[in-house]
Coordinates of N, CA and C and ligand atoms in Angstrom, one line a residue:
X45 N -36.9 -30.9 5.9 CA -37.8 -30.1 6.7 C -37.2 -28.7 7.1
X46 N -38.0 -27.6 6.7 CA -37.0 -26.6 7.3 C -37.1 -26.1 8.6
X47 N -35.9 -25.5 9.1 CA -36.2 -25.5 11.1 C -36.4 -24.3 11.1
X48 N -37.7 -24.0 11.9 CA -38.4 -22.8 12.3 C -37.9 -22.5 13.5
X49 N -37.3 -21.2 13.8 CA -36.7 -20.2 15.0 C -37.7 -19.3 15.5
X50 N -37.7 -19.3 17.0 CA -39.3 -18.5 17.4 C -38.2 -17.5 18.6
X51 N -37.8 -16.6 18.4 CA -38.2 -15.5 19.4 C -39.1 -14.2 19.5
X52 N -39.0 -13.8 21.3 CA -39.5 -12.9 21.7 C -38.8 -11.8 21.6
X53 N -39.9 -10.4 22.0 CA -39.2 -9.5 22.8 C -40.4 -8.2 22.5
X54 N -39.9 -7.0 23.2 CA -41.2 -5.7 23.1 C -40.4 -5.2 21.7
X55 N -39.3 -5.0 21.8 CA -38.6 -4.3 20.9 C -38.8 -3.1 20.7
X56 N -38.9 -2.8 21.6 CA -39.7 -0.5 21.4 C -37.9 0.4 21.5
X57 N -38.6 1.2 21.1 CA -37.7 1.7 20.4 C -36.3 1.5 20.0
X58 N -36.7 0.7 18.4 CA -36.2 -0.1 17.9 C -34.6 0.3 17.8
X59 N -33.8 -0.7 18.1 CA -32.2 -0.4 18.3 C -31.3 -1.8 17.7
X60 N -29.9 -1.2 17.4 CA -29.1 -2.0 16.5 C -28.9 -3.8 17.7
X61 N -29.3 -3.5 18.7 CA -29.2 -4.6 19.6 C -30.1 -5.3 19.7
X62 N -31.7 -5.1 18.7 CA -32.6 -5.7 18.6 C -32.8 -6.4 17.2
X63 N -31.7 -5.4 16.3 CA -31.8 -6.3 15.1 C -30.8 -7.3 15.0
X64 N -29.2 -7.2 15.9 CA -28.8 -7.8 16.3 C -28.8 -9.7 16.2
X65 N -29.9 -9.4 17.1 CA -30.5 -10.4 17.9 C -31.7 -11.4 16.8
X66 N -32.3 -10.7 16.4 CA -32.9 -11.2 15.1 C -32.2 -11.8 13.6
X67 N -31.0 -11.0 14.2 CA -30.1 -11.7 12.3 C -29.6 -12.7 12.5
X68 N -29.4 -12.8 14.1 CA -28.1 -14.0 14.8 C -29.6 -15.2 14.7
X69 N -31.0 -14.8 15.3 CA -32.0 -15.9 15.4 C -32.1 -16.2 14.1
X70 N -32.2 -15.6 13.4 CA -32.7 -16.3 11.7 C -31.2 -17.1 10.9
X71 N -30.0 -16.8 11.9 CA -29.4 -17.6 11.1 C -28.8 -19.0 12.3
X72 N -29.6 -19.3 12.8 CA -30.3 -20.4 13.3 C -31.0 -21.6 12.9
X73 N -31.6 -20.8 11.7 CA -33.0 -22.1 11.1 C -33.0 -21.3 9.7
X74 N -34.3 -21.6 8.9 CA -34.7 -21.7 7.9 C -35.3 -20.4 8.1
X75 N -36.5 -20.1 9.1 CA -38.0 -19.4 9.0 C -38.1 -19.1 10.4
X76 N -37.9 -17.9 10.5 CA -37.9 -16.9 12.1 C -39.5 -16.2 12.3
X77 N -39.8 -16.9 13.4 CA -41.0 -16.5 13.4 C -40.5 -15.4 14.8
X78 N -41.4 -14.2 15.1 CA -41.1 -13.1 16.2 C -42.1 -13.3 16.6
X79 N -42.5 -13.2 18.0 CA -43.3 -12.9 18.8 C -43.1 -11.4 19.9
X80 N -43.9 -10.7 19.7 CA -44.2 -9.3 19.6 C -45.0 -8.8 21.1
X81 N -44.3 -8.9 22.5 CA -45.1 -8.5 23.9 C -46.2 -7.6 23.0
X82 N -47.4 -7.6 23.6 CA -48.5 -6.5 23.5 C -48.1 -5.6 24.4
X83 N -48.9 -4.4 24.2 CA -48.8 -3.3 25.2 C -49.3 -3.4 26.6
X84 N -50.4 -4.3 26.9 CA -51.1 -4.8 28.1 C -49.6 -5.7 28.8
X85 N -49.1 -7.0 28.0 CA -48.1 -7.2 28.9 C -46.5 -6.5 29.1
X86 N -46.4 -5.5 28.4 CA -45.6 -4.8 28.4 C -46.0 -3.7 30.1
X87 N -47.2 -3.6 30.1 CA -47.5 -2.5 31.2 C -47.3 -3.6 32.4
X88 N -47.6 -4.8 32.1 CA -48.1 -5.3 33.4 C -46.1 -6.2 33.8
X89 N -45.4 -6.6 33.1 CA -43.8 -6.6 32.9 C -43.1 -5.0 33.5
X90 N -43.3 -4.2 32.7 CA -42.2 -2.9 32.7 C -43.0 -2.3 33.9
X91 N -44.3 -2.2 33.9 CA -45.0 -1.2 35.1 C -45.1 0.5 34.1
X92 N -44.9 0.4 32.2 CA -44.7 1.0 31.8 C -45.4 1.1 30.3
X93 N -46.1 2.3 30.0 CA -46.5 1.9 28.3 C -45.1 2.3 27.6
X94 N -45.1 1.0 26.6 CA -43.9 1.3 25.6 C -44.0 2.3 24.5
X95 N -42.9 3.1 24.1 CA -43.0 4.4 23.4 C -43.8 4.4 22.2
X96 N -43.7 3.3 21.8 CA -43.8 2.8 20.5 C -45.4 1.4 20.9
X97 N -46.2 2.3 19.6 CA -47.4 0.8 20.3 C -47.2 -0.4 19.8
X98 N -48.2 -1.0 20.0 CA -47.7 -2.6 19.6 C -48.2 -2.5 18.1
X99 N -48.2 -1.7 17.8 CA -49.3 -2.3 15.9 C -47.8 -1.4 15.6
X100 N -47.5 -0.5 15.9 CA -46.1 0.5 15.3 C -44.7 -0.8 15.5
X101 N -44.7 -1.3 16.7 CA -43.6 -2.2 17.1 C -43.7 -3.5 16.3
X102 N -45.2 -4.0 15.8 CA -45.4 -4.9 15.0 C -44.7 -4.8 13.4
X103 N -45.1 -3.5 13.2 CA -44.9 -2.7 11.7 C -43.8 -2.5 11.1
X104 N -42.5 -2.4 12.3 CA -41.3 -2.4 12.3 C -40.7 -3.8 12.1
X105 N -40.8 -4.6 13.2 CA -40.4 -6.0 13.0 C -40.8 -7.1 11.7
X106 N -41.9 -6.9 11.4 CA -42.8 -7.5 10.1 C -42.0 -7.2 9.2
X107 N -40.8 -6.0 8.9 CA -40.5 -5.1 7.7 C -39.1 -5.8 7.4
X108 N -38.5 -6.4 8.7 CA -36.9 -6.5 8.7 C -36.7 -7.9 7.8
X109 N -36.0 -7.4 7.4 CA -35.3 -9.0 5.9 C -35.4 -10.5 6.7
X110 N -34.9 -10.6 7.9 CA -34.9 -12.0 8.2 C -36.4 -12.5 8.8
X111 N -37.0 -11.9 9.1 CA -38.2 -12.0 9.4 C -39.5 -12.6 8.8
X112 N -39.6 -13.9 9.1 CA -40.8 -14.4 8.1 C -42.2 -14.5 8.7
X113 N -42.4 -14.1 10.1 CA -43.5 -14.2 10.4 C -43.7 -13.9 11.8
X114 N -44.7 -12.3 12.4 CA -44.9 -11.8 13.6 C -46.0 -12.2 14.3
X115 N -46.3 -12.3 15.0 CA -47.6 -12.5 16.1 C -47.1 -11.8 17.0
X116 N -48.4 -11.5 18.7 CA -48.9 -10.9 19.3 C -48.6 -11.6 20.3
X117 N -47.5 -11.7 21.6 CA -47.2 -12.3 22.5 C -48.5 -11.5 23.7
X118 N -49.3 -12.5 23.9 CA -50.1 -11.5 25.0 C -50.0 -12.3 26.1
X119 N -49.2 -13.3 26.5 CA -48.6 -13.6 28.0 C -47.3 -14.4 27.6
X120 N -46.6 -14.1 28.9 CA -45.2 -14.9 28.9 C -45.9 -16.4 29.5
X121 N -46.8 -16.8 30.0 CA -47.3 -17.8 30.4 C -47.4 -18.9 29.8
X122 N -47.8 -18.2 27.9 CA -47.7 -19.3 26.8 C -46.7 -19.6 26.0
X123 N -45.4 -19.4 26.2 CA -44.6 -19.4 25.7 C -44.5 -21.1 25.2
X124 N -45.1 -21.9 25.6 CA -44.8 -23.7 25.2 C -46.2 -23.8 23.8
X125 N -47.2 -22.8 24.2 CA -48.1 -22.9 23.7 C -47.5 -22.4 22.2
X126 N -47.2 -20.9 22.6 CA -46.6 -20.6 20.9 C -45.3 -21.6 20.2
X127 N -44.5 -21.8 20.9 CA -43.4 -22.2 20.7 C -44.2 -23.8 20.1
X128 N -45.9 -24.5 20.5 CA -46.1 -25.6 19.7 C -46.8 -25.2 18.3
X129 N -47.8 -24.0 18.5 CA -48.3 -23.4 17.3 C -47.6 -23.2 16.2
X130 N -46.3 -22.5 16.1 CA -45.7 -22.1 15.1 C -44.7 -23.9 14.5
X131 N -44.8 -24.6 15.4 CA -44.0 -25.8 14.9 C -42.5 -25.5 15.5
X132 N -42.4 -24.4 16.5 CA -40.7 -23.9 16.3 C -39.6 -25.1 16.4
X133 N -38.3 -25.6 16.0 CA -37.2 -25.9 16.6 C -36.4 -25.8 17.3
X134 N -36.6 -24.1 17.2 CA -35.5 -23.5 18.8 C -35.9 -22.2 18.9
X135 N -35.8 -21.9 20.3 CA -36.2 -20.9 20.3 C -34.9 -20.1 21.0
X136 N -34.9 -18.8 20.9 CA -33.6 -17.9 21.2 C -34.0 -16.4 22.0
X137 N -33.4 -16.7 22.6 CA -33.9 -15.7 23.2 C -32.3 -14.8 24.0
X138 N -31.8 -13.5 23.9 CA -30.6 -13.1 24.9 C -30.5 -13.6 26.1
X139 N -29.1 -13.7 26.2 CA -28.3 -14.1 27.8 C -29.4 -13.2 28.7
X140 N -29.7 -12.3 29.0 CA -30.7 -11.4 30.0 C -31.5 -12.4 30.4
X141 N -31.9 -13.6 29.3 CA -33.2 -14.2 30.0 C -31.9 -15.9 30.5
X142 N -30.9 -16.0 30.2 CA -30.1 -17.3 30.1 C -30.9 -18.0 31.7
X143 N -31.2 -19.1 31.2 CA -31.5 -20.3 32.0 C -33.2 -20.2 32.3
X144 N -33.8 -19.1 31.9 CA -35.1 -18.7 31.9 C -36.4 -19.7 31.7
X145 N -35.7 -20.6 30.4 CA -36.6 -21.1 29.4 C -36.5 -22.1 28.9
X146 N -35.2 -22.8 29.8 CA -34.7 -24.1 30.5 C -36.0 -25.4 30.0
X147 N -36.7 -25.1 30.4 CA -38.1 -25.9 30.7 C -38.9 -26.6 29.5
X148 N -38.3 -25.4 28.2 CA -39.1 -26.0 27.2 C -38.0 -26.9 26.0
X149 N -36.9 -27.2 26.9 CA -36.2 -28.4 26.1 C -36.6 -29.5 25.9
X150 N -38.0 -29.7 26.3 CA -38.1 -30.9 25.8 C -39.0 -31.0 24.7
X151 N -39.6 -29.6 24.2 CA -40.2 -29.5 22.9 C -39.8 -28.8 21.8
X152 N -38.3 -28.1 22.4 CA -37.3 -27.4 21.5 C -36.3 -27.4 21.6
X153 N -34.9 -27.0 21.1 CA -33.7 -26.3 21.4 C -33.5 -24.7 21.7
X154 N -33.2 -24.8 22.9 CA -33.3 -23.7 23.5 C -31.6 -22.6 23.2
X155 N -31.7 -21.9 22.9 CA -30.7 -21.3 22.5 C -30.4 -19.4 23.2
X156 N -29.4 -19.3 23.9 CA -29.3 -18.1 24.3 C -28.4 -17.1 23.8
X157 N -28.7 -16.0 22.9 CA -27.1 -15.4 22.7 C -27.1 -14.0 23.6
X158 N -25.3 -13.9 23.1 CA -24.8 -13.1 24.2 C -25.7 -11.5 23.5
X159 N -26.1 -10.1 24.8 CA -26.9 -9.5 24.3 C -25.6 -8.6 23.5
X160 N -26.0 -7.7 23.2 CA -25.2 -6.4 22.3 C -24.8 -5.2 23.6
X161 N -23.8 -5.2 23.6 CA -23.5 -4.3 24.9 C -23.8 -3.1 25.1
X162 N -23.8 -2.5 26.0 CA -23.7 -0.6 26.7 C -24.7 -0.3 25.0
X163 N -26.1 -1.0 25.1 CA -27.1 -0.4 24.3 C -28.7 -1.1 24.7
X164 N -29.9 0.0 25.3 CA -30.8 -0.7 25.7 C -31.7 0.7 25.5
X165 N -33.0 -0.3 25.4 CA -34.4 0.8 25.2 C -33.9 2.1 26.5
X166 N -34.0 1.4 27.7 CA -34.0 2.4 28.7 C -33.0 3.7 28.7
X167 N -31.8 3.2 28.6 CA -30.6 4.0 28.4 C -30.7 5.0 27.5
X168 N -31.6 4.5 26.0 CA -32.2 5.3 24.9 C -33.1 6.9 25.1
X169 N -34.0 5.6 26.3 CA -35.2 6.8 26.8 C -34.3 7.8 27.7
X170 N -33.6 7.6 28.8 CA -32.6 8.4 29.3 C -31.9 9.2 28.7
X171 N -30.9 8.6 28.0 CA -30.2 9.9 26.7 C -30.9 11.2 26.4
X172 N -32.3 10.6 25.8 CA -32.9 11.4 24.6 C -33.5 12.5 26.2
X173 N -33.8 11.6 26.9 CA -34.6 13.1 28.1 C -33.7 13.7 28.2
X174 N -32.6 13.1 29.0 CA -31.6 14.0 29.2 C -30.9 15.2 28.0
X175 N -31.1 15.0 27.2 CA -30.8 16.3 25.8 C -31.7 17.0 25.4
X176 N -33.0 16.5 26.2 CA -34.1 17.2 25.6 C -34.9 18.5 26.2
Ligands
LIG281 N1 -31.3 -7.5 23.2 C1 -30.0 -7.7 22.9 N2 -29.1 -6.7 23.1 C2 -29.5 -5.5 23.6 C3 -30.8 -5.3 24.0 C4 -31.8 -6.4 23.7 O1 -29.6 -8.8 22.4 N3 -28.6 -4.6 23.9 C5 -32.3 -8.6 22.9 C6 -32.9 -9.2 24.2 O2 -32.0 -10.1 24.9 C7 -34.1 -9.9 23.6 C8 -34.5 -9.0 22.4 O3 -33.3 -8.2 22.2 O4 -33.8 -11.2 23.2 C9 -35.7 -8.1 22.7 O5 -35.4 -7.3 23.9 P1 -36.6 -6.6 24.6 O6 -37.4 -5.8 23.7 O7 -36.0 -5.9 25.8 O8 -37.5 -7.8 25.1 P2 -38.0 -8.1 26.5 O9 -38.8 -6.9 27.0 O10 -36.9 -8.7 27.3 O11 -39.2 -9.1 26.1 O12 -41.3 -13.2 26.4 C10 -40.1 -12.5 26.5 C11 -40.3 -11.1 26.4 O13 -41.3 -10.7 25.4 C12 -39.0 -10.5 26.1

């Protein structure tokens, strides 16, 4: 049977900390499924629309080599729900969320990796204003 890997994330403006994070999940299992925040939960999480929309954020992640399959995270609420839909075996998610997601070990392996340092959307958005 091959083991399906399920994480999250907004992933806007897309960074080496995001693909990171995806090469380390797919080499976890067989078949990396991504789940992709929408822009509604992105506003109602960040208090912010992400730079990048969700069909652009979708279009990017869909493209990357380890990636065999995106969907449309429209609440953190269902995360047992997706995580039963796709069949996952573990899901992964960065130390930022570590002990978060605790809860769903009993329908998965829950896996945390360490994130990619002194690199983040926000910091991104700050640089680029600040030179701009
Ligand atoms: N990440 C990382 N290193 C960074 C920045 C991000 O490893 N320097 C990881 C995060 O830990 C996360 C993934 O990249 O696993 C996506 O990060 P975000 O786009 O910031 O995702 P987030 O907004 O935390 O959304 O249901 C959960 C949410 O959808 C997660």
């Amino acid at each position: 049977m091959p083991r399906t890997v399920i994480t999250f994330g907004t992933f806007d403006v897309f960074h080496v900390g995001h693909l990171r994070v995806i090469e380390r999940a797919a080499a976890q299992g067989d078949r990396l499924v991504v789940g992709v925040s929408s822009d509604a939960l992105n506003l109602s999480k960040k208090g912010r629309e992400p730079v990048f929309s969700q069909s652009e954020r979708i279009e990017i992640v869909s493209a990357l080599k380890p990636v065999d399959e995106v969907f449309v995270e429209e609440s953190l609420e269902l995360k047992r729900h997706y995580i039963e839909q796709y069949a996952a075996d573990v899901l992964v998610m960065g130390d930022d969320w570590a002990g978060r997601f605790d809860e769903f070990g009993d329908v998965c392996e829950v896996v945390y990796l360490p994130r990619t340092p002194a690199i983040s959307t926000t910091a991104l958005i700050e640089k680029i204003s600040a030179t701009g």
